[in-house]
Coordinates of C-alpha atoms in Angstrom, one line a residue:
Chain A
X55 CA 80.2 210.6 176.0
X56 CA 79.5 210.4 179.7
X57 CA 80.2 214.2 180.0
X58 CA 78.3 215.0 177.8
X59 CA 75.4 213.1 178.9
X60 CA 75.8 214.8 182.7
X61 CA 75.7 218.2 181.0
X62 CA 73.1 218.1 178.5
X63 CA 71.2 216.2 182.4
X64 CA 72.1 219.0 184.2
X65 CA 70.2 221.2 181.6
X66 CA 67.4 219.8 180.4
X67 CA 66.5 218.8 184.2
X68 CA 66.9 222.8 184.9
X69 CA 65.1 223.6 181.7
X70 CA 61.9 220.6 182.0
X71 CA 59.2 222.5 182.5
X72 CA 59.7 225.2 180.0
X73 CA 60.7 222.4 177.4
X74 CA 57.6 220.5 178.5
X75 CA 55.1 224.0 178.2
X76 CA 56.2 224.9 174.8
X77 CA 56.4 220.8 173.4
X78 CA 52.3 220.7 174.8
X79 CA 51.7 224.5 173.7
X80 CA 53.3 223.3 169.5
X81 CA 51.5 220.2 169.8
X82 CA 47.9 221.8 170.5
X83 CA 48.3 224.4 167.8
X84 CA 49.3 222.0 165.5
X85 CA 46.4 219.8 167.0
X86 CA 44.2 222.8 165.9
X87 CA 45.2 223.5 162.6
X88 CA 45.4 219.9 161.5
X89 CA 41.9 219.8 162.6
X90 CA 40.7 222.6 160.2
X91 CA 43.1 220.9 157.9
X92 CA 40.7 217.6 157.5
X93 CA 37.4 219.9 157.6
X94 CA 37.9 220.7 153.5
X95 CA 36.3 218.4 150.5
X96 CA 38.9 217.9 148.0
X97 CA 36.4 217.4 145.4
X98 CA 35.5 220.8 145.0
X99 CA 38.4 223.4 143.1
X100 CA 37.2 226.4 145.5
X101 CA 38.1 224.5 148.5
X102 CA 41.3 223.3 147.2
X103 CA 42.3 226.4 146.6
X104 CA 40.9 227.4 149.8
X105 CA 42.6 224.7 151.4
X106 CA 46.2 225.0 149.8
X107 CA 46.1 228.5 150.9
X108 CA 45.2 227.5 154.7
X109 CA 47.6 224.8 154.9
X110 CA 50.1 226.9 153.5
X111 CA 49.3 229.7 155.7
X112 CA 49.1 227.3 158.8
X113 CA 52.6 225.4 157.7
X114 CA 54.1 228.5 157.5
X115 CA 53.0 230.1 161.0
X116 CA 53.8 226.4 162.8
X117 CA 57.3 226.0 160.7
X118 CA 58.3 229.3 162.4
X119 CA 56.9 229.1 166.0
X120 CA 58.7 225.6 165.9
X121 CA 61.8 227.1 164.9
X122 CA 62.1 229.8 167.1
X123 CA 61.3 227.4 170.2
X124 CA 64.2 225.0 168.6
X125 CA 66.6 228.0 168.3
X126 CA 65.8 230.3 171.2
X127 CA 67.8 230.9 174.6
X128 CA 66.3 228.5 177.5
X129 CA 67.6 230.5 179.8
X130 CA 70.2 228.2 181.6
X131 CA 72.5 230.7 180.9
X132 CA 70.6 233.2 183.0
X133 CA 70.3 230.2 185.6
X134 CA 73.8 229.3 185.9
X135 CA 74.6 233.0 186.8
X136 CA 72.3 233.0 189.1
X137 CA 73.4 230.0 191.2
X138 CA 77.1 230.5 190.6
X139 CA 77.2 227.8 188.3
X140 CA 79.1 229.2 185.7
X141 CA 81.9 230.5 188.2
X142 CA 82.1 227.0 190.0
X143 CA 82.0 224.7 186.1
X144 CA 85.5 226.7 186.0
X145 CA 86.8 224.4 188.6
X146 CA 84.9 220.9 187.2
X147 CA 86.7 218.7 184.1
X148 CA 84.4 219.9 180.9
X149 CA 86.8 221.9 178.9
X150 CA 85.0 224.9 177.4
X151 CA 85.3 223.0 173.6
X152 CA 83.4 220.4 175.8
X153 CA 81.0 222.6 177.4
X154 CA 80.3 224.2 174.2
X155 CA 79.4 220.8 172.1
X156 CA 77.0 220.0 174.8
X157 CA 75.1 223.6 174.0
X158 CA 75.2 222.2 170.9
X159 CA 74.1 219.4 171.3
X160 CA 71.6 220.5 173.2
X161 CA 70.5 222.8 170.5
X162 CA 70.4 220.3 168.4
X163 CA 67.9 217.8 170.2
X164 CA 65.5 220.8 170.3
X165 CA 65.9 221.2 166.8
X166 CA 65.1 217.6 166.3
X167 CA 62.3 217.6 168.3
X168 CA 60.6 220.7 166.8
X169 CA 61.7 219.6 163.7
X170 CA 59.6 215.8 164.4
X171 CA 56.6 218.2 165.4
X172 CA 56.5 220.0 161.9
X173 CA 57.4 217.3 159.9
X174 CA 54.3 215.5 161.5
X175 CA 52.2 218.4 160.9
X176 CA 52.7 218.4 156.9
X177 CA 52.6 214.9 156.2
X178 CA 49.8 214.6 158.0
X179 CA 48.5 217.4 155.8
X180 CA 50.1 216.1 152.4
X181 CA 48.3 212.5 153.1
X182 CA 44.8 214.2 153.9
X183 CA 44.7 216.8 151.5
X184 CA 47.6 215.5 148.6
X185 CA 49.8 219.0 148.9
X186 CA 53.0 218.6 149.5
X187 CA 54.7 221.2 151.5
X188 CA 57.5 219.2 153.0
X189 CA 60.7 221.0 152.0
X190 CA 58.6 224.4 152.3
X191 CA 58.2 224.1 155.9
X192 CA 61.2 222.7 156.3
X193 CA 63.1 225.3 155.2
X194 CA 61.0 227.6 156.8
X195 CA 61.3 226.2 160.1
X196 CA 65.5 225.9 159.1
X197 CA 65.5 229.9 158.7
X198 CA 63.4 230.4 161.8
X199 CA 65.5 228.6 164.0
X200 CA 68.9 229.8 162.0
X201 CA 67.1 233.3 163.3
X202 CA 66.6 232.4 166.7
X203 CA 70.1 231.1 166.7
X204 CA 71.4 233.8 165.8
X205 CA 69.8 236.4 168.0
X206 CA 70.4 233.5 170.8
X207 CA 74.3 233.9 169.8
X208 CA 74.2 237.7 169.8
X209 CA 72.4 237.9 173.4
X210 CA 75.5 235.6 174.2
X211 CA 77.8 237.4 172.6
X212 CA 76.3 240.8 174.5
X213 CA 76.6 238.7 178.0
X214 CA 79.9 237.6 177.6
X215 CA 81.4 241.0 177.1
X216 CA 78.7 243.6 179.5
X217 CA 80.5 244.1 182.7
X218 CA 77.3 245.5 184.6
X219 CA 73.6 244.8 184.5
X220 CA 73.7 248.7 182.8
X221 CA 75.9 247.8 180.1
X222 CA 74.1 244.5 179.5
X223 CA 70.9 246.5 178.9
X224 CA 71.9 249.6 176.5
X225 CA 73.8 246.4 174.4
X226 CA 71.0 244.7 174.4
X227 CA 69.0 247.9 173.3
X228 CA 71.8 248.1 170.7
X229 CA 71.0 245.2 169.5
X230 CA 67.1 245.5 169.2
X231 CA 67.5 248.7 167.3
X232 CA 70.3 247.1 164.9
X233 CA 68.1 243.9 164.4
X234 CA 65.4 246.8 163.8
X235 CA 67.1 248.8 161.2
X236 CA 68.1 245.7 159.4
X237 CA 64.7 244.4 159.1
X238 CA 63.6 247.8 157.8
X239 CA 66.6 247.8 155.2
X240 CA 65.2 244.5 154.4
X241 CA 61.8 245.3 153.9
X242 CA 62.7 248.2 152.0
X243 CA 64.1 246.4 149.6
X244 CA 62.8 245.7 145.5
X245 CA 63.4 242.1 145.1
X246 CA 62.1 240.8 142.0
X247 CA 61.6 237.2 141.4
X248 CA 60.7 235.0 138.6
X249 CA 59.0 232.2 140.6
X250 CA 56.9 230.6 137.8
X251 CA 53.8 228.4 138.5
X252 CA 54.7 225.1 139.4
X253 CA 51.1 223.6 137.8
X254 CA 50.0 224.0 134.7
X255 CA 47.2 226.0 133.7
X256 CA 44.2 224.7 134.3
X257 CA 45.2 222.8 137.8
X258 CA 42.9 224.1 140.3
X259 CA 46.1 225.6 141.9
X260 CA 47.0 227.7 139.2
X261 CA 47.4 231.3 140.3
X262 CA 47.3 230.1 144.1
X263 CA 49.6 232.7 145.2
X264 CA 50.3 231.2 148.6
X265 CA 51.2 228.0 146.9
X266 CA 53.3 229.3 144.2
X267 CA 55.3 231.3 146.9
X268 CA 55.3 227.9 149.3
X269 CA 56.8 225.9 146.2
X270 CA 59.2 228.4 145.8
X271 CA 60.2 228.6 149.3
X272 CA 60.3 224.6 149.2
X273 CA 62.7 224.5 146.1
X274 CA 66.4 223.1 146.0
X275 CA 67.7 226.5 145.8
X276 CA 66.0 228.1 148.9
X277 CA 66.6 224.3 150.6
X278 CA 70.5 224.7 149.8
X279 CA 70.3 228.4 151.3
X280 CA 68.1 227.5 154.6
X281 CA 70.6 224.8 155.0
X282 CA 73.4 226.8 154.9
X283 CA 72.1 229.9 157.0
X284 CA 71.3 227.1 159.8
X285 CA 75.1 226.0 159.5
X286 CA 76.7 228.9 159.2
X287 CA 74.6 230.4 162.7
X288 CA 75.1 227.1 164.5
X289 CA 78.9 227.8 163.8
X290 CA 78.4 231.5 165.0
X291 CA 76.8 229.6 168.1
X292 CA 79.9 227.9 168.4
X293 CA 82.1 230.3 168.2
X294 CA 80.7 232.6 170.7
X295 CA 80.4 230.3 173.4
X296 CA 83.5 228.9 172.8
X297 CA 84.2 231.9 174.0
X298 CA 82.5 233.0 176.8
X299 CA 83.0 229.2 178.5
X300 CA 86.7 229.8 177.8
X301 CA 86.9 233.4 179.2
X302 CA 88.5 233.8 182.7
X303 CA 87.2 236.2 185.1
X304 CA 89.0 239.7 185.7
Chain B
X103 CA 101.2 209.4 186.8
X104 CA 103.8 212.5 188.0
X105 CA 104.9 212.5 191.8
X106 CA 105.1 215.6 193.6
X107 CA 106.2 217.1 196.7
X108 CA 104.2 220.0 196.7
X109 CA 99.8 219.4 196.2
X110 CA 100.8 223.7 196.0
X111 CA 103.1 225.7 194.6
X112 CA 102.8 229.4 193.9
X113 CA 106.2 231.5 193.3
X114 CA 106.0 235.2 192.5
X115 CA 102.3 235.6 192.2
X116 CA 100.7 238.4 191.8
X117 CA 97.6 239.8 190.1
X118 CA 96.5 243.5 190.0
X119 CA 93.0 245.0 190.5
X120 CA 92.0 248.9 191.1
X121 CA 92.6 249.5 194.6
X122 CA 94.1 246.0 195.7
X123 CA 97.0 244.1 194.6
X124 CA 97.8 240.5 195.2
X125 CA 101.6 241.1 195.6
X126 CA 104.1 238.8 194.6
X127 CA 102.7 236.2 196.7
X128 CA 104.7 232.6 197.5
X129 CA 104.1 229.7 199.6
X130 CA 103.5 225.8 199.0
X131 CA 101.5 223.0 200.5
X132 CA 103.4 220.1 201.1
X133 CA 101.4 216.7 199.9
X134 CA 99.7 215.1 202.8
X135 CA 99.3 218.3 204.7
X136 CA 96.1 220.7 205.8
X137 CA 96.7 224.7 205.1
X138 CA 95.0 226.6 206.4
X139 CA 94.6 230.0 204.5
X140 CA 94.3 233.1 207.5
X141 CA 93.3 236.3 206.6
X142 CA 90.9 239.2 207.1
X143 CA 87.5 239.9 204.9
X144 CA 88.9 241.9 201.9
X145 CA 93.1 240.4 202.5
X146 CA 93.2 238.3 199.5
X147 CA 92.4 234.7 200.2
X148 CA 89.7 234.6 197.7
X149 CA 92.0 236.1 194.8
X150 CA 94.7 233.5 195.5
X151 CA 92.5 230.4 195.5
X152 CA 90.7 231.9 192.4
X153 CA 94.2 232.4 190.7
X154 CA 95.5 228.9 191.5
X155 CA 92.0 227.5 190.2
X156 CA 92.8 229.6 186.8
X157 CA 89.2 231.4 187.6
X158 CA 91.1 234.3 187.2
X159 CA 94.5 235.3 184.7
X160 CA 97.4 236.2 187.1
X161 CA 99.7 239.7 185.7
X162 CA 102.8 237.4 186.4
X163 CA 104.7 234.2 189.2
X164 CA 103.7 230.7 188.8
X165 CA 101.2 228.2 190.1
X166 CA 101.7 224.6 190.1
X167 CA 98.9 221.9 191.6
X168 CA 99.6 218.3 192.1
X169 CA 103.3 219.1 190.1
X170 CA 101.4 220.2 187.1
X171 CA 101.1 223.4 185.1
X172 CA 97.9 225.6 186.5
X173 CA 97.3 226.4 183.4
X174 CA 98.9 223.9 180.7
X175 CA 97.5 220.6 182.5
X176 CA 94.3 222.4 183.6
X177 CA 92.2 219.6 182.5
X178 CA 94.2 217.1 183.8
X179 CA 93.8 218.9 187.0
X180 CA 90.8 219.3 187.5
X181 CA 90.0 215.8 187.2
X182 CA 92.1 215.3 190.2
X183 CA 91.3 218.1 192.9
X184 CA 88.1 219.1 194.4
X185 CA 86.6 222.8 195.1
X186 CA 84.1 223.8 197.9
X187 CA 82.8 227.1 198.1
X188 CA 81.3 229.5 200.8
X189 CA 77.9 229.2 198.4
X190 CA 76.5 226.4 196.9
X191 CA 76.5 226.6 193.5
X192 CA 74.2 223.5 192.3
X193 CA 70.3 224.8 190.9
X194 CA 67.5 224.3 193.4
X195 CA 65.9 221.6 191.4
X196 CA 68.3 219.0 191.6
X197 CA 68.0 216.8 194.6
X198 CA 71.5 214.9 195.9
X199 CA 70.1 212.0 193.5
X200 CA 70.8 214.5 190.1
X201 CA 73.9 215.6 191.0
X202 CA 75.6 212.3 191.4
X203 CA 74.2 212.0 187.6
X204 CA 75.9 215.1 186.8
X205 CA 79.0 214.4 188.6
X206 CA 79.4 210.6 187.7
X207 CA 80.2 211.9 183.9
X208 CA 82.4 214.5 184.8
X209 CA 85.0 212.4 186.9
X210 CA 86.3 209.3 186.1
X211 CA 86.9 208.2 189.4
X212 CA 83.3 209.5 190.8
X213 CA 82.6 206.3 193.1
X214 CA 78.5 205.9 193.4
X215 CA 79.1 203.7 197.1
X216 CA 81.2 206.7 198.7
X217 CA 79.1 209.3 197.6
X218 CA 75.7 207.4 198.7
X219 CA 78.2 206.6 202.2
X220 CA 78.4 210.2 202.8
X221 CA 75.0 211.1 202.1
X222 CA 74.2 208.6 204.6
X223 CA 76.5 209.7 207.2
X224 CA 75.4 213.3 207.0
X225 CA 71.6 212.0 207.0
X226 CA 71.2 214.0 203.3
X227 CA 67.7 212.8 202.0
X228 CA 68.5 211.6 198.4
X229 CA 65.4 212.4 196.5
X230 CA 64.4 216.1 198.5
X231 CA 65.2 219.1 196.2
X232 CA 68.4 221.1 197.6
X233 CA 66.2 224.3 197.7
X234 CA 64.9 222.9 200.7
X235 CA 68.0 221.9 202.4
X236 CA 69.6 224.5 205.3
X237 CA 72.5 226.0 205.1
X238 CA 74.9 223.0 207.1
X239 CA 72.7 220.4 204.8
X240 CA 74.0 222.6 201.2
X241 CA 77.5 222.9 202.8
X242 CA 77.1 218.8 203.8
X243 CA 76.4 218.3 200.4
X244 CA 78.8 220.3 198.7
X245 CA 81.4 218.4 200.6
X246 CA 80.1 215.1 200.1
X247 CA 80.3 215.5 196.3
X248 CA 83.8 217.1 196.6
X249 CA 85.2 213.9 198.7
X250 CA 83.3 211.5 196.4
X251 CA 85.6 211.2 193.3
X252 CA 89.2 210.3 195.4
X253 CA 90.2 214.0 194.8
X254 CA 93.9 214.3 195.8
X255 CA 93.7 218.1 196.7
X256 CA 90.7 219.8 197.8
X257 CA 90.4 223.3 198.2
X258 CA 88.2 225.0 200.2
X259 CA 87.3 228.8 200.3
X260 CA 85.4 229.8 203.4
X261 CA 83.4 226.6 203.7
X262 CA 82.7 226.7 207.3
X263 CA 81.8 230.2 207.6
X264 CA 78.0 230.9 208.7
X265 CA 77.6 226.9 209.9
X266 CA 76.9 226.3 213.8
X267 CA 79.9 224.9 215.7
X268 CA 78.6 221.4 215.8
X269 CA 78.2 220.7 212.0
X270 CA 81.9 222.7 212.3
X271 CA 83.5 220.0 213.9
X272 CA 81.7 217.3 211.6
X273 CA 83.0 218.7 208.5
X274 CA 86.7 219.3 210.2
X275 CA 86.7 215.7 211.7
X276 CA 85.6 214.4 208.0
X277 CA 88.6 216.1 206.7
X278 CA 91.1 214.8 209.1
X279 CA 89.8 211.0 208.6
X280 CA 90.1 212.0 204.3
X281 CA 93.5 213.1 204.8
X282 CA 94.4 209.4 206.9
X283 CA 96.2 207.8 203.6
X284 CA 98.9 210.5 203.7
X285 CA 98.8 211.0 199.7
X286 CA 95.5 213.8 200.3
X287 CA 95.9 217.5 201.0
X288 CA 93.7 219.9 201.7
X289 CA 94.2 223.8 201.4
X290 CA 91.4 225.0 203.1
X291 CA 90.6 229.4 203.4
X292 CA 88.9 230.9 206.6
X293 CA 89.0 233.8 209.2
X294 CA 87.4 231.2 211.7
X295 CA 91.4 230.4 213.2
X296 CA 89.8 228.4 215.9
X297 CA 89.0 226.0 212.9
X298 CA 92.1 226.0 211.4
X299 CA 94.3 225.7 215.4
X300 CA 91.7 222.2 215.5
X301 CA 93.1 220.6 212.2
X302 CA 95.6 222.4 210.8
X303 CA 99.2 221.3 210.1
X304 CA 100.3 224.7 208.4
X305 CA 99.2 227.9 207.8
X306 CA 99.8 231.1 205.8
X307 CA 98.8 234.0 206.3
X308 CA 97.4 236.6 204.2
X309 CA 96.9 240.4 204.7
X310 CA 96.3 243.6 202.1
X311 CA 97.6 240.8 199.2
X312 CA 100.8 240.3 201.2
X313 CA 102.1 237.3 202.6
X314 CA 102.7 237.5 206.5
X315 CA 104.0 234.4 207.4
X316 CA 104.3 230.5 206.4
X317 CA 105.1 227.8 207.9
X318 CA 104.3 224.8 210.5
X319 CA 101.4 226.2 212.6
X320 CA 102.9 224.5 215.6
X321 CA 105.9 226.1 215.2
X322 CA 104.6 229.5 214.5
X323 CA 102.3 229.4 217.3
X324 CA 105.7 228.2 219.4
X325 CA 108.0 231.1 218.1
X326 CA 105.0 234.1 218.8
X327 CA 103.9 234.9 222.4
X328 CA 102.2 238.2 223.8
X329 CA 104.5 240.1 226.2
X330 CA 102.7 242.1 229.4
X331 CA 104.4 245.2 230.4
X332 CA 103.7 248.5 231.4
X333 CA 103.8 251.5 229.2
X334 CA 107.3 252.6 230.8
X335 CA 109.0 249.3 229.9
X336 CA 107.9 249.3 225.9
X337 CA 111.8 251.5 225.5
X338 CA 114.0 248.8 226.9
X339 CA 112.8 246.4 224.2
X340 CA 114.1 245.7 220.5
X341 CA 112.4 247.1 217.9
X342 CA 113.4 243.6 216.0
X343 CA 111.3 241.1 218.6
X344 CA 108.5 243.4 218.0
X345 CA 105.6 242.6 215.7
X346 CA 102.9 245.3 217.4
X347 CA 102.1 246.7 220.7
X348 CA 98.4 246.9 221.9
X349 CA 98.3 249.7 224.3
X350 CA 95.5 250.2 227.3
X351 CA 95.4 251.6 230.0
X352 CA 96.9 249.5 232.3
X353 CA 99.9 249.0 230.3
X354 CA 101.1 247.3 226.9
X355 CA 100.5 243.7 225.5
X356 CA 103.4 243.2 222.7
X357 CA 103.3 240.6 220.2
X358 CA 107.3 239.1 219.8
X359 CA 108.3 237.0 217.2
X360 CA 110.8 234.8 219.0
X361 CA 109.4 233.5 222.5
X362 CA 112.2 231.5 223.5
X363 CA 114.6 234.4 222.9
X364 CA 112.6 236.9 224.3
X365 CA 112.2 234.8 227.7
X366 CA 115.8 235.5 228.6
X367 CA 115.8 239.2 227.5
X368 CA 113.2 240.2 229.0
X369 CA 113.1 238.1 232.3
X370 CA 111.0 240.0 234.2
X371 CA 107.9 240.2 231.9
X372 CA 105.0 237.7 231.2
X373 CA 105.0 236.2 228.1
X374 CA 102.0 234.2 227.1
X375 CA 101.4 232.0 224.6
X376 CA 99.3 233.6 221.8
X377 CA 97.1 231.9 219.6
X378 CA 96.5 232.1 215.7
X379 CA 94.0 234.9 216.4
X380 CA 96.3 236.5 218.4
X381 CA 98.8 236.6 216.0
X382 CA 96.9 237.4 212.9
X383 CA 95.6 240.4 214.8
X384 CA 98.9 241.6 216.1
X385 CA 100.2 240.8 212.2
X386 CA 97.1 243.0 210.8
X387 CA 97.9 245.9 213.1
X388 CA 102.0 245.5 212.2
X389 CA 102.1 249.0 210.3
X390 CA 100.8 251.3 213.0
X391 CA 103.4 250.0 215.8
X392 CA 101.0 250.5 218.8
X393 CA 97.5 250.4 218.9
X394 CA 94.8 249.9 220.9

């Protein structure tokens, strides 16, 4: 436990005031949209709707800044090169399995952390306006960071095998116009699904398309998938710096 | 714990890059002793420490530290030795205070009171960040971490390169009073041989990946001397007591490998004692006979 303790130090010491920026930067958002949050009458079915739509809106847009500040590179990778770190941590005790649980550890405290901020955010929203958006953001903020992850594993992945700054930049590029495509494919595609209202008709939120699509989003399926996807890329993470700490130099 | 003779052992080493080849290298470092690694910029000093650290995958030989595998007991290793290099490689952030955290967790037997001892001794300020510190302060405190955890071998790769001569001899008289238990040994890389005559017990040294000589520094400082002839003389001696000849223009100096033999041959010469520089720069010029 001890070495993991000095290496998730070492880090979050290097990486403080970038931790610190984005923690303040989440916090005032969230600040701000819980504000507009408390603004709306509830006794009035136009500013429910209003309001569902809003919170929604806002849940979703926090959810997924927070994830990708839990899932993205903090750059003590780039750091570590820099200083000669990650030649001289050859010749210290942390095995690269070692090395690697810290990163994932480390992953994981940001995860919890942004994960605290938009929990706070929507049940401080469900208690002032009664709409309950817990597992939607949630598993919004699970594929966000799953995302950031991933493309956190791939610019990994790219570093551990460019030999030059040249080659790190057209894999990098590579990669951009891959993640591109994909997205495109994605977008392209017809997906068709029966979501259902989850009120009755009648409920002032009937037909609330935001909603509708947020209580979708915040079902057990999705939740099972989100889960999933952020387990699956956090053993991706694994796997690829498993890798590059255990790789020897040429 | 397993005993060993050798802190070192490399047999048959040899690792292959374009253009340069560290070839089939072998010498040892008996436990208790100082090495010290000679060698030009470019003559393979850096690959071989790199290749007994396992930075670096070696094409074929053997390397054994403290009697253990290099590569099999790596972890176990590591926990035992200690690595300085020419840079320092700690973030400009941390002050001497962080990396005692960062340290403390890594070694088992990182020791708070020696570490804060040597900080004290080389007047490091505990709380200033080491982006502030000068070169001799980054090297100070490079070394004060490396002694800090009762390493049994420490390895050094051009440490003293770029500091003044005074903070030199600090950080060489350091060493000597580390090594005072007997069971310490240091192998310790540099071109400065005047470093190396001050402290070391043996040497090896190194050119174009090949392995010149080993042994006792004494006695291969003994054996060598630098024979002053004139140019006319250089026939009458043996090809065999000659490492190289250095020609100018008032005659020839001529490096011989056996001093003591090559009094009585050559009785009416001078033969001077020559001194690791000497030697490696007779050694480096070996190939091309005479030069000048």
């Amino acid at each position: 436990m001890k070495m993991y303790r000095s290496l998730i130090y070492k880090s979050f010491k290097i990486t403080r005031r970038r931790d610190k920026l984005f923690i303040v930067l989440i916090l005032l958002i969230a600040t701000l949209f819980s504000m507009v949050n408390v603004s709306f009458k509830f006794d009035d079915s136009m500013d429910i709707n209003e309001a569902a739509s809003l919170i929604c809106v806002f849940s979703f847009i926090l959810a997924v800044l927070c994830g990708m500040c839990a899932g993205t590179n903090n750059g003590t990778y780039k750091t570590d090169v820099n200083t000669g770190w990650d030649h001289y941590i050859k010749v210290l005790p942390p095995t690269a399995v070692q090395q690697t649980v810290a990163d994932i550890l480390i992953k994981l405290i940001y995860v919890l952390i942004f994960g605290l901020i938009i929990m706070m955010y929507v049940i401080i929203a469900n208690n002032s306006t009664g709409i309950d958006i817990i597992k939607y953001a949630l598993n919004v903020f699970l594929f966000a960071t799953s995302l950031s992850v991933l493309a956190d594993t791939v610019y990994s992945f790219i570093a551990m095998f460019a030999k030059n700054k040249l080659q790190l930049r057209l894999m990098g590029l590579a990669a951009i116009v891959c993640a591109g495509l994909i997205f495109k494919a994605i977008g392209m595609m017809k997906i068709d699904i029966n979501m259902g209202s989850p009120v009755p008709f009648g409920d002032p939120l009937y037909g609330n398309t935001a909603y509708e699509l947020a209580m979708f989003i915040g079902s057990d399926k999705v939740t099972f998938i989100s889960v999933s996807a952020f387990a699956v890329t956090l053993g991706l993470y694994f796997l690829a710096l498993w890798r590059s700490h255990g790789r020897r130099e040429p | 714990m397993k005993e060993y003779e050798n802190a070192i052992e490399i047999k048959g080493v040899t690792k292959k890059y374009d253009g340069f080849t560290l070839d089939n290298i072998s010498f040892d470092v008996p436990k208790g002793c100082i090495m010290g690694f000679i060698g030009q910029n470019g003559a393979g000093k850096t690959t071989t420490i790199r290749s007994l650290l396992h930075i670096t995958d070696i094409d074929s030989g053997e390397i054994s530290l403290l009697g253990l595998d290099h590569i099999n007991d790596e972890t176990e290793i590591k926990k035992r030795i200690a690595v300085v290099f020419d840079d320092l490689p700690f973030h400009d952030i941390f002050t001497a205070k962080d990396m005692a955290k960062i340290f403390e967790g890594m070694y088992p037997d990182w020791d708070n009171a020696v570490y804060t001892q040597y900080l004290e001794r080389f007047q490091l300020p505990l709380k200033k960040k080491i982006g502030q510190f000068s070169k001799g302060m980054k090297m100070k405190l490079q070394i004060a971490c490396a002694l800090s955890h009762n390493a049994e071998l420490l390895i050094m790769d051009e440490a003293t390169t770029g500091l003044d001569p005074v903070v030199r001899d600090e950080i060489l008289h350091i060493f000597m009073e580390y090594l005072q238990n007997g069971k310490r040994s240091i192998l310790m890389s540099s071109h400065i041989t005047s470093d190396l005559e001050k402290i070391a017990d043996m040497v090896t040294f190194i050119d174009k990946g090949k392995i010149l000589l080993t042994g006792y520094k004494d006695e291969i400082i003994e054996k060598h001397g630098i024979l002053k002839c004139g140019k006319d003389k250089l026939k009458e001696i043996d090809t065999e007591d000659i490492v190289s000849i250095r020609t100018n223009n008032f005659g020839a100096e001529v490096m011989i490998n056996d001093r003591e033999n090559a009094a009585f041959k050559y009785r009416d010469c001078t033969i001077d004692p020559a001194s690791l520089d000497d030697i490696m720069l007779y050694y480096v010029h070996r190939d091309m006979k005479e030069w000048s």
